[in-house]
Amino acid sequence: MQCSIDTYDFAGKKAIVRVDFNVPLNEKFEITDDTRIRAAMPTLKKVLAEGGALIIMSHLGRPKGVTEKFSLKHIIGRVSELLGVEVKFADDCQTAQEACAALKPGEALLLENLRFYAEEEGKPRGLAEDCTDEEKKAAKAAVKESQKGFVKTLAGYADCYINDAFGTAHRAHGSTALIAKYFPNDKMFGYLMEGEIKAIDNVLKNAQHPFTAVIGGSKVSSKLAVLESMLERVDNLIIGGGMGYTFVKAQGGQIGNSLHEDDLMPNALEILKKAQEKGVNIYVSQDTLCADAFSEEANTQICPTDAIPEGWEGVDAGPQSLATWKEVLMNSKTILWNGPVGVFEIAKFAKGTLEIAQDLADATAAGAYTLVGGGDSVAAVTQMGYAKKVSYVSTGGGAMLEALEGKELPGIAAVRE
Ligand code: AMP
């Protein structure tokens, strides 16, 4: 049974909380962006304020074993500062029994990087390159077996479990999913997770219509499942960015040197056919900003997207497309945006992405629900200063992408089960 963080009685209890403190560090091990730490604070502070004690667990980077560079000790100072208590540290997440038992209400302990153990991910490490399939299978079975003890040890530290790590919710790891079964009546989501789940539900389950999805980014191959999932849900599908040229070429257009995937052209045609059958309006750009180089110094011109000259490539949506898309967006009650509609990293090619951000801000002000989730669109709205002007900006790239594909995320399912 799933509990609610708002009504759970934390007084005198120890809560083990999975957070995503996978923050970037510089070569001096200083945090260069503490957004993820700050994002978990409402949940952590709630437990302490209610008289509970905290056992905080996270991964950092992709270590292949104990690695100084990926030690969570580097972030204790910042976590303590933000939490307002001196956070203790257990330098091995598997031998913290005594330290956890000694925790008093209002105290907090951070466990060392969970991924120092292969058991967290449940994948074997250090296999010889030439090992046989049989050996691989045996190694996998062995780590799965020892994973049970790893998870049980973590679970033994606490009275209740909170998952507030949306960034890893798509992984069926020890601390993100498997641990939940040890807390059948004492498991819940933290506030960050709750916010993300509500945002997902707002577009996948409770969308107000017209519902428009703007799907951009570089490649059709990485967004195919999202496009297919959206076809089942939206009224309008705007396809922008590099992936749009595969759709144009598949229909016989001349796209010059623009990014495209020949092998995905049949999929693009299938999407167009399905959209027609379902009555979904598809908007691929009519005109394109073309460049003769991938740089700030490039020469540019506006061309019809199906008549881009050789030697030129599409790098951003053109003015006609942006005007059409604006009208569609301003008439929408729900908007999902995933992926930039141009090479926004180069200022000269960022106008389209900036205009979409502005359209979403305007639509939000006019009462639409707007979610920016997954991929580089999150970086784009944040960089461009629009994060507070849309309804919700997701913190989880891969997790949000999988949720939008319609997949059930293991980290969410484990708490709900
Ligand atoms: P994704 O990670 O799939 O969301 O793709 C994001 C990337 O797509 C960004 O780095 C953009 O620069 C890139 N992108 C968007 N439009 C284009 C385009 N027309 N040509 C090449 N790359 C593009």
Short mmCIF file of C-alpha atoms and ligand atoms in Angstrom, two decimals:
data_model
loop_
_atom_site.label_atom_id
_atom_site.label_comp_id
_atom_site.label_asym_id
_atom_site.label_seq_id
_atom_site.Cartn_x
_atom_site.Cartn_y
_atom_site.Cartn_z
CA MET A 1 0.00 0.00 0.00
CA GLN A 2 1.35 3.36 -1.00
CA CYS A 3 1.42 6.10 1.66
CA SER A 4 1.44 9.86 1.26
CA ILE A 5 4.34 11.97 2.46
CA ASP A 6 1.82 14.58 3.58
CA THR A 7 -0.04 12.32 5.99
CA TYR A 8 2.63 9.79 7.04
CA ASP A 9 3.66 10.02 10.70
CA PHE A 10 7.46 10.40 10.64
CA ALA A 11 7.81 11.12 14.38
CA GLY A 12 10.52 8.88 15.83
CA LYS A 13 10.91 7.01 12.52
CA LYS A 14 13.90 6.56 10.27
CA ALA A 15 13.22 7.25 6.62
CA ILE A 16 15.53 5.95 3.91
CA VAL A 17 15.21 8.34 0.98
CA ARG A 18 16.46 7.65 -2.54
CA VAL A 19 17.41 10.99 -4.06
CA ASP A 20 19.19 11.92 -7.26
CA PHE A 21 22.32 13.74 -6.08
CA ASN A 22 24.13 12.93 -9.31
CA VAL A 23 25.46 16.49 -9.59
CA PRO A 24 28.28 17.72 -11.83
CA LEU A 25 31.63 18.25 -10.05
CA ASN A 26 34.70 20.10 -11.36
CA GLU A 27 38.27 18.82 -11.10
CA LYS A 28 38.49 20.19 -7.52
CA PHE A 29 35.37 18.16 -6.66
CA GLU A 30 33.30 21.32 -6.30
CA ILE A 31 29.64 21.18 -7.29
CA THR A 32 29.05 23.23 -10.44
CA ASP A 33 25.24 22.93 -10.42
CA ASP A 34 23.33 22.00 -7.26
CA THR A 35 19.85 21.98 -8.84
CA ARG A 36 19.33 18.28 -8.07
CA ILE A 37 20.26 18.70 -4.41
CA ARG A 38 17.94 21.65 -4.04
CA ALA A 39 15.15 19.72 -5.78
CA ALA A 40 15.12 17.09 -2.99
CA MET A 41 15.06 19.60 -0.12
CA PRO A 42 11.26 19.88 0.33
CA THR A 43 11.04 16.12 0.93
CA LEU A 44 14.10 15.91 3.19
CA LYS A 45 13.05 18.93 5.24
CA LYS A 46 9.54 17.56 5.66
CA VAL A 47 10.86 14.36 7.31
CA LEU A 48 13.11 16.30 9.70
CA ALA A 49 10.43 18.85 10.54
CA GLU A 50 8.03 16.02 11.45
CA GLY A 51 10.50 14.50 13.93
CA GLY A 52 11.95 11.80 11.70
CA ALA A 53 15.59 10.94 10.96
CA LEU A 54 17.00 10.74 7.43
CA ILE A 55 19.11 8.11 5.72
CA ILE A 56 19.86 9.65 2.35
CA MET A 57 21.04 7.47 -0.53
CA SER A 58 22.07 8.29 -4.09
CA HIS A 59 24.39 7.41 -6.93
CA LEU A 60 27.00 9.75 -8.41
CA GLY A 61 28.31 9.19 -11.90
CA ARG A 62 29.03 5.78 -13.37
CA PRO A 63 31.76 4.27 -11.18
CA LYS A 64 32.87 0.72 -11.86
CA GLY A 65 33.76 0.20 -8.20
CA VAL A 66 35.03 2.38 -5.33
CA THR A 67 36.36 5.56 -6.98
CA GLU A 68 37.46 8.69 -5.10
CA LYS A 69 36.21 10.89 -7.91
CA PHE A 70 32.65 9.61 -7.48
CA SER A 71 32.51 9.75 -3.67
CA LEU A 72 29.46 11.47 -2.25
CA LYS A 73 31.67 12.85 0.54
CA HIS A 74 32.39 15.75 -1.84
CA ILE A 75 28.84 17.00 -1.49
CA ILE A 76 28.21 16.63 2.28
CA GLY A 77 28.99 20.29 2.92
CA ARG A 78 26.46 21.55 0.42
CA VAL A 79 23.78 19.08 1.52
CA SER A 80 24.31 20.12 5.17
CA GLU A 81 24.13 23.79 4.23
CA LEU A 82 20.88 23.41 2.32
CA LEU A 83 19.29 21.07 4.84
CA GLY A 84 20.29 23.20 7.82
CA VAL A 85 21.75 20.27 9.82
CA GLU A 86 25.21 18.73 9.97
CA VAL A 87 24.81 15.67 7.75
CA LYS A 88 26.76 12.60 8.90
CA PHE A 89 28.45 10.32 6.36
CA ALA A 90 28.69 6.54 6.07
CA ASP A 91 31.64 5.72 3.82
CA ASP A 92 30.23 2.32 2.87
CA CYS A 93 26.53 2.00 2.16
CA GLN A 94 26.56 -1.66 3.22
CA THR A 95 28.07 -1.28 6.70
CA ALA A 96 26.05 1.61 8.05
CA GLN A 97 23.89 -0.40 10.45
CA GLU A 98 25.31 1.16 13.64
CA ALA A 99 25.37 4.69 12.30
CA CYS A 100 21.76 4.38 11.21
CA ALA A 101 20.66 2.86 14.51
CA ALA A 102 22.29 5.75 16.38
CA LEU A 103 20.41 8.43 14.42
CA LYS A 104 18.14 10.59 16.55
CA PRO A 105 15.04 12.48 15.37
CA GLY A 106 16.09 15.51 13.34
CA GLU A 107 19.44 13.95 12.32
CA ALA A 108 20.56 13.00 8.84
CA LEU A 109 23.09 10.57 7.40
CA LEU A 110 24.28 10.33 3.81
CA LEU A 111 25.30 6.89 2.52
CA GLU A 112 28.31 6.56 0.20
CA ASN A 113 27.63 6.14 -3.54
CA LEU A 114 25.34 3.15 -4.06
CA ARG A 115 26.99 2.37 -7.40
CA PHE A 116 30.28 1.54 -5.71
CA TYR A 117 28.52 -1.85 -5.55
CA ALA A 118 27.59 -3.65 -8.77
CA GLU A 119 24.54 -4.91 -6.87
CA GLU A 120 22.86 -1.50 -7.06
CA GLU A 121 22.40 -1.81 -10.82
CA GLY A 122 22.38 -5.60 -10.70
CA LYS A 123 24.84 -5.85 -13.60
CA PRO A 124 28.10 -7.81 -13.48
CA ARG A 125 31.35 -5.85 -13.70
CA GLY A 126 34.85 -6.61 -14.85
CA LEU A 127 33.97 -9.43 -17.23
CA ALA A 128 36.82 -10.47 -19.51
CA GLU A 129 36.27 -9.29 -23.09
CA ASP A 130 36.51 -12.83 -24.41
CA CYS A 131 34.15 -14.42 -21.88
CA THR A 132 31.54 -16.79 -23.25
CA ASP A 133 27.78 -16.27 -23.19
CA GLU A 134 27.57 -18.96 -20.53
CA GLU A 135 30.05 -17.09 -18.33
CA LYS A 136 28.13 -13.85 -18.84
CA LYS A 137 24.91 -15.55 -17.87
CA ALA A 138 26.47 -17.04 -14.73
CA ALA A 139 27.97 -13.68 -13.71
CA LYS A 140 24.61 -11.99 -14.18
CA ALA A 141 22.85 -14.63 -12.09
CA ALA A 142 25.49 -14.25 -9.36
CA VAL A 143 25.10 -10.48 -9.10
CA LYS A 144 21.30 -10.78 -9.13
CA GLU A 145 21.58 -13.22 -6.26
CA SER A 146 23.89 -11.02 -4.18
CA GLN A 147 21.68 -8.02 -5.03
CA LYS A 148 19.02 -9.49 -2.73
CA GLY A 149 21.32 -9.19 0.29
CA PHE A 150 22.46 -5.71 -0.78
CA VAL A 151 18.89 -4.43 -0.91
CA LYS A 152 17.89 -6.16 2.32
CA THR A 153 20.78 -4.48 4.14
CA LEU A 154 19.68 -1.03 2.95
CA ALA A 155 16.05 -1.74 3.85
CA GLY A 156 17.12 -2.90 7.33
CA TYR A 157 18.34 0.60 8.18
CA ALA A 158 14.92 2.25 8.17
CA ASP A 159 11.22 2.17 9.07
CA CYS A 160 9.95 3.72 5.85
CA TYR A 161 11.07 4.30 2.25
CA ILE A 162 10.70 7.42 0.14
CA ASN A 163 11.59 7.53 -3.53
CA ASP A 164 12.30 11.09 -4.67
CA ALA A 165 14.71 10.27 -7.50
CA PHE A 166 12.75 10.83 -10.70
CA GLY A 167 15.96 10.92 -12.75
CA THR A 168 16.46 7.18 -12.11
CA ALA A 169 12.79 6.14 -11.98
CA HIS A 170 13.17 4.33 -15.31
CA ARG A 171 15.79 2.00 -13.81
CA ALA A 172 14.85 -1.16 -11.90
CA HIS A 173 17.81 -0.80 -9.55
CA GLY A 174 18.17 -1.90 -5.93
CA SER A 175 17.48 1.47 -4.32
CA THR A 176 15.02 2.77 -6.92
CA ALA A 177 12.66 -0.18 -7.16
CA LEU A 178 13.62 -3.48 -5.48
CA ILE A 179 13.84 -2.01 -1.97
CA ALA A 180 10.16 -0.97 -1.97
CA LYS A 181 8.94 -4.50 -1.28
CA TYR A 182 10.50 -4.37 2.20
CA PHE A 183 8.12 -1.54 3.11
CA PRO A 184 4.71 -2.86 2.06
CA ASN A 185 2.86 -0.35 4.27
CA ASP A 186 5.51 2.35 4.60
CA LYS A 187 6.53 3.42 1.08
CA MET A 188 5.82 6.67 -0.64
CA PHE A 189 6.94 9.22 -3.21
CA GLY A 190 8.75 12.42 -2.26
CA TYR A 191 7.52 15.80 -3.44
CA LEU A 192 9.73 15.91 -6.54
CA MET A 193 8.45 12.52 -7.68
CA GLU A 194 4.87 13.54 -6.95
CA GLY A 195 5.32 16.67 -9.07
CA GLU A 196 6.75 14.71 -12.00
CA ILE A 197 4.04 12.03 -11.80
CA LYS A 198 1.33 14.70 -11.74
CA ALA A 199 2.89 16.37 -14.77
CA ILE A 200 2.99 13.06 -16.64
CA ASP A 201 -0.63 12.33 -15.71
CA ASN A 202 -1.67 15.81 -16.82
CA VAL A 203 -0.55 15.03 -20.35
CA LEU A 204 -0.99 11.27 -20.60
CA LYS A 205 -4.17 10.69 -18.62
CA ASN A 206 -6.02 13.94 -17.98
CA ALA A 207 -5.11 16.09 -20.97
CA GLN A 208 -7.54 18.86 -21.88
CA HIS A 209 -8.08 19.11 -25.62
CA PRO A 210 -6.92 20.37 -28.01
CA PHE A 211 -3.68 18.69 -27.01
CA THR A 212 -0.56 19.51 -29.02
CA ALA A 213 2.85 17.87 -28.80
CA VAL A 214 5.95 19.59 -30.17
CA ILE A 215 8.54 16.90 -30.78
CA GLY A 216 11.93 18.11 -31.95
CA GLY A 217 15.54 17.07 -31.59
CA SER A 218 18.02 15.51 -33.91
CA LYS A 219 16.85 12.04 -34.85
CA VAL A 220 13.62 10.18 -35.57
CA SER A 221 15.23 6.97 -34.26
CA SER A 222 15.55 8.31 -30.70
CA LYS A 223 11.99 9.69 -30.66
CA LEU A 224 10.10 7.04 -32.61
CA ALA A 225 8.41 5.53 -29.55
CA VAL A 226 7.42 9.01 -28.28
CA LEU A 227 5.96 9.93 -31.67
CA GLU A 228 3.95 6.70 -31.76
CA SER A 229 2.72 7.21 -28.21
CA MET A 230 1.69 10.79 -29.00
CA LEU A 231 -0.31 9.69 -32.04
CA GLU A 232 -2.62 7.87 -29.63
CA ARG A 233 -3.19 10.96 -27.53
CA VAL A 234 -2.84 14.30 -29.30
CA ASP A 235 -4.90 16.38 -31.70
CA ASN A 236 -1.85 18.09 -33.20
CA LEU A 237 1.70 16.86 -33.61
CA ILE A 238 4.36 19.41 -34.51
CA ILE A 239 7.52 17.70 -35.76
CA GLY A 240 10.53 20.03 -35.67
CA GLY A 241 14.31 20.01 -35.53
CA GLY A 242 16.61 17.70 -37.45
CA MET A 243 14.11 14.84 -37.39
CA GLY A 244 11.66 16.79 -39.56
CA TYR A 245 13.87 16.36 -42.65
CA THR A 246 13.45 12.59 -42.62
CA PHE A 247 9.69 13.17 -42.94
CA VAL A 248 10.19 15.65 -45.79
CA LYS A 249 12.61 13.40 -47.70
CA ALA A 250 10.34 10.38 -47.21
CA GLN A 251 7.62 12.33 -49.05
CA GLY A 252 9.94 13.12 -51.96
CA GLY A 253 11.27 16.52 -50.86
CA GLN A 254 14.78 17.81 -51.64
CA ILE A 255 16.47 18.43 -48.29
CA GLY A 256 20.01 19.27 -49.44
CA ASN A 257 22.58 18.30 -46.84
CA SER A 258 20.12 18.34 -43.91
CA LEU A 259 20.32 15.74 -41.17
CA HIS A 260 18.17 12.70 -41.98
CA GLU A 261 17.93 8.95 -41.51
CA ASP A 262 17.17 7.04 -44.71
CA ASP A 263 16.41 3.85 -42.83
CA LEU A 264 13.72 5.61 -40.80
CA MET A 265 11.83 6.91 -43.86
CA PRO A 266 9.38 3.97 -43.87
CA ASN A 267 8.62 4.68 -40.19
CA ALA A 268 8.06 8.35 -41.00
CA LEU A 269 5.57 7.43 -43.75
CA GLU A 270 3.82 5.01 -41.39
CA ILE A 271 3.45 7.77 -38.80
CA LEU A 272 1.95 10.10 -41.41
CA LYS A 273 -0.48 7.37 -42.51
CA LYS A 274 -1.53 6.52 -38.96
CA ALA A 275 -2.02 10.21 -38.18
CA GLN A 276 -4.36 10.52 -41.14
CA GLU A 277 -6.35 7.48 -40.03
CA LYS A 278 -6.64 8.84 -36.50
CA GLY A 279 -7.42 12.42 -37.52
CA VAL A 280 -4.24 13.79 -35.90
CA ASN A 281 -2.96 16.96 -37.61
CA ILE A 282 0.74 16.73 -38.38
CA TYR A 283 2.78 19.89 -38.81
CA VAL A 284 6.22 19.48 -40.35
CA SER A 285 7.99 22.75 -41.18
CA GLN A 286 6.98 24.34 -44.50
CA ASP A 287 10.04 26.59 -44.57
CA THR A 288 13.48 26.26 -43.09
CA LEU A 289 16.43 28.43 -42.16
CA CYS A 290 19.25 26.88 -44.17
CA ALA A 291 22.96 27.37 -43.58
CA ASP A 292 26.07 26.56 -45.62
CA ALA A 293 28.01 25.64 -42.46
CA PHE A 294 27.33 24.56 -38.89
CA SER A 295 28.68 27.77 -37.33
CA GLU A 296 27.90 31.30 -36.20
CA GLU A 297 29.69 32.62 -39.35
CA ALA A 298 27.59 30.60 -41.79
CA ASN A 299 25.67 32.18 -44.65
CA THR A 300 21.94 31.59 -44.27
CA GLN A 301 18.77 31.72 -46.36
CA ILE A 302 15.13 30.74 -45.93
CA CYS A 303 14.02 27.91 -48.25
CA PRO A 304 10.89 25.77 -48.62
CA THR A 305 11.71 22.68 -46.54
CA ASP A 306 11.19 20.42 -49.57
CA ALA A 307 13.48 22.47 -51.83
CA ILE A 308 16.73 22.93 -49.93
CA PRO A 309 19.66 23.36 -52.36
CA GLU A 310 22.61 20.96 -52.35
CA GLY A 311 25.38 22.21 -50.08
CA TRP A 312 22.85 23.77 -47.67
CA GLU A 313 21.35 22.23 -44.57
CA GLY A 314 18.26 22.99 -42.51
CA VAL A 315 19.22 24.31 -39.07
CA ASP A 316 16.04 25.98 -37.78
CA ALA A 317 12.35 26.41 -38.53
CA GLY A 318 11.47 29.24 -40.93
CA PRO A 319 9.09 32.17 -40.23
CA GLN A 320 6.04 30.68 -41.97
CA SER A 321 6.32 27.43 -39.99
CA LEU A 322 6.74 29.34 -36.75
CA ALA A 323 3.63 31.43 -37.48
CA THR A 324 1.57 28.29 -38.25
CA TRP A 325 2.85 26.53 -35.14
CA LYS A 326 2.13 29.60 -33.00
CA GLU A 327 -1.50 29.56 -34.08
CA VAL A 328 -1.82 25.85 -33.28
CA LEU A 329 -0.16 26.34 -29.88
CA MET A 330 -2.26 29.33 -28.93
CA ASN A 331 -5.40 27.27 -29.63
CA SER A 332 -4.23 24.36 -27.44
CA LYS A 333 -5.28 23.60 -23.88
CA THR A 334 -2.47 21.10 -23.24
CA ILE A 335 1.03 21.28 -24.71
CA LEU A 336 3.93 18.91 -24.37
CA TRP A 337 7.32 20.01 -25.68
CA ASN A 338 10.19 17.59 -26.13
CA GLY A 339 13.26 18.50 -28.17
CA PRO A 340 14.48 21.77 -29.75
CA VAL A 341 13.23 22.74 -33.21
CA GLY A 342 16.66 23.89 -34.39
CA VAL A 343 20.34 23.90 -33.53
CA PHE A 344 19.67 26.20 -30.57
CA GLU A 345 23.25 25.91 -29.24
CA ILE A 346 24.29 28.27 -32.07
CA ALA A 347 22.67 31.68 -31.43
CA LYS A 348 22.06 32.30 -35.12
CA PHE A 349 19.97 29.11 -35.34
CA ALA A 350 18.11 29.47 -32.01
CA LYS A 351 15.22 31.71 -33.08
CA GLY A 352 12.74 28.87 -33.68
CA THR A 353 13.39 27.22 -30.32
CA LEU A 354 13.17 30.61 -28.60
CA GLU A 355 9.83 31.31 -30.30
CA ILE A 356 8.43 27.95 -29.22
CA ALA A 357 9.49 28.77 -25.64
CA GLN A 358 7.71 32.14 -25.97
CA ASP A 359 4.60 30.46 -27.45
CA LEU A 360 4.47 28.04 -24.52
CA ALA A 361 4.85 30.95 -22.08
CA ASP A 362 1.99 32.81 -23.84
CA ALA A 363 -0.20 29.70 -23.95
CA THR A 364 0.46 29.12 -20.22
CA ALA A 365 -0.50 32.71 -19.44
CA ALA A 366 -3.69 32.14 -21.44
CA GLY A 367 -4.58 29.10 -19.30
CA ALA A 368 -3.06 26.11 -21.10
CA TYR A 369 -1.18 23.35 -19.23
CA THR A 370 2.36 23.20 -20.61
CA LEU A 371 4.99 20.58 -19.87
CA VAL A 372 8.58 20.72 -21.06
CA GLY A 373 10.07 17.29 -20.65
CA GLY A 374 12.96 15.13 -21.77
CA GLY A 375 15.89 15.95 -23.98
CA ASP A 376 17.44 19.28 -24.78
CA SER A 377 14.22 21.31 -24.68
CA VAL A 378 14.63 21.43 -20.89
CA ALA A 379 18.11 22.94 -21.29
CA ALA A 380 16.71 25.32 -23.91
CA VAL A 381 13.86 26.73 -21.79
CA THR A 382 16.10 26.99 -18.75
CA GLN A 383 18.92 28.74 -20.64
CA MET A 384 16.47 31.05 -22.35
CA GLY A 385 14.89 32.05 -19.03
CA TYR A 386 11.44 30.53 -19.63
CA ALA A 387 11.45 27.82 -16.96
CA LYS A 388 9.14 29.77 -14.63
CA LYS A 389 6.78 30.77 -17.43
CA VAL A 390 5.57 27.26 -18.30
CA SER A 391 3.49 24.96 -16.10
CA TYR A 392 6.19 22.36 -15.44
CA VAL A 393 9.77 21.62 -16.46
CA SER A 394 10.75 18.03 -15.86
CA THR A 395 14.00 17.18 -14.06
CA GLY A 396 14.39 13.73 -15.60
CA GLY A 397 15.59 13.34 -19.19
CA GLY A 398 15.55 9.60 -19.85
CA ALA A 399 12.85 8.92 -17.27
CA MET A 400 10.51 11.50 -18.77
CA LEU A 401 11.15 10.22 -22.28
CA GLU A 402 10.23 6.67 -21.26
CA ALA A 403 7.13 7.88 -19.41
CA LEU A 404 6.03 9.78 -22.52
CA GLU A 405 6.53 6.62 -24.55
CA GLY A 406 3.76 5.22 -22.35
CA LYS A 407 6.04 2.86 -20.40
CA GLU A 408 5.45 2.18 -16.73
CA LEU A 409 8.58 3.30 -14.87
CA PRO A 410 9.90 0.66 -12.41
CA GLY A 411 10.61 3.29 -9.71
CA ILE A 412 7.00 4.44 -9.84
CA ALA A 413 5.45 0.98 -10.17
CA ALA A 414 7.37 -0.36 -7.14
CA VAL A 415 5.85 2.22 -4.82
CA ARG A 416 2.37 1.92 -6.30
CA GLU A 417 2.22 -1.89 -6.27
P1 AMP B 1 17.64 15.41 -28.85
O1 AMP B 1 18.73 15.07 -27.88
O2 AMP B 1 17.24 14.29 -29.75
O3 AMP B 1 16.47 16.11 -28.19
O4 AMP B 1 18.29 16.42 -29.88
C1 AMP B 1 18.78 17.66 -29.50
C2 AMP B 1 19.74 18.14 -30.51
O5 AMP B 1 19.11 18.24 -31.77
C3 AMP B 1 20.30 19.50 -30.20
O6 AMP B 1 21.66 19.35 -29.91
C4 AMP B 1 20.08 20.27 -31.48
O7 AMP B 1 21.20 21.05 -31.86
C5 AMP B 1 19.84 19.18 -32.49
N1 AMP B 1 19.10 19.68 -33.66
C6 AMP B 1 17.92 20.31 -33.69
N2 AMP B 1 17.62 20.67 -34.96
C7 AMP B 1 18.62 20.25 -35.75
C8 AMP B 1 18.89 20.33 -37.14
N3 AMP B 1 18.05 20.93 -37.97
N4 AMP B 1 20.03 19.78 -37.61
C9 AMP B 1 20.89 19.17 -36.77
N5 AMP B 1 20.70 19.07 -35.44
C10 AMP B 1 19.57 19.59 -34.94
#
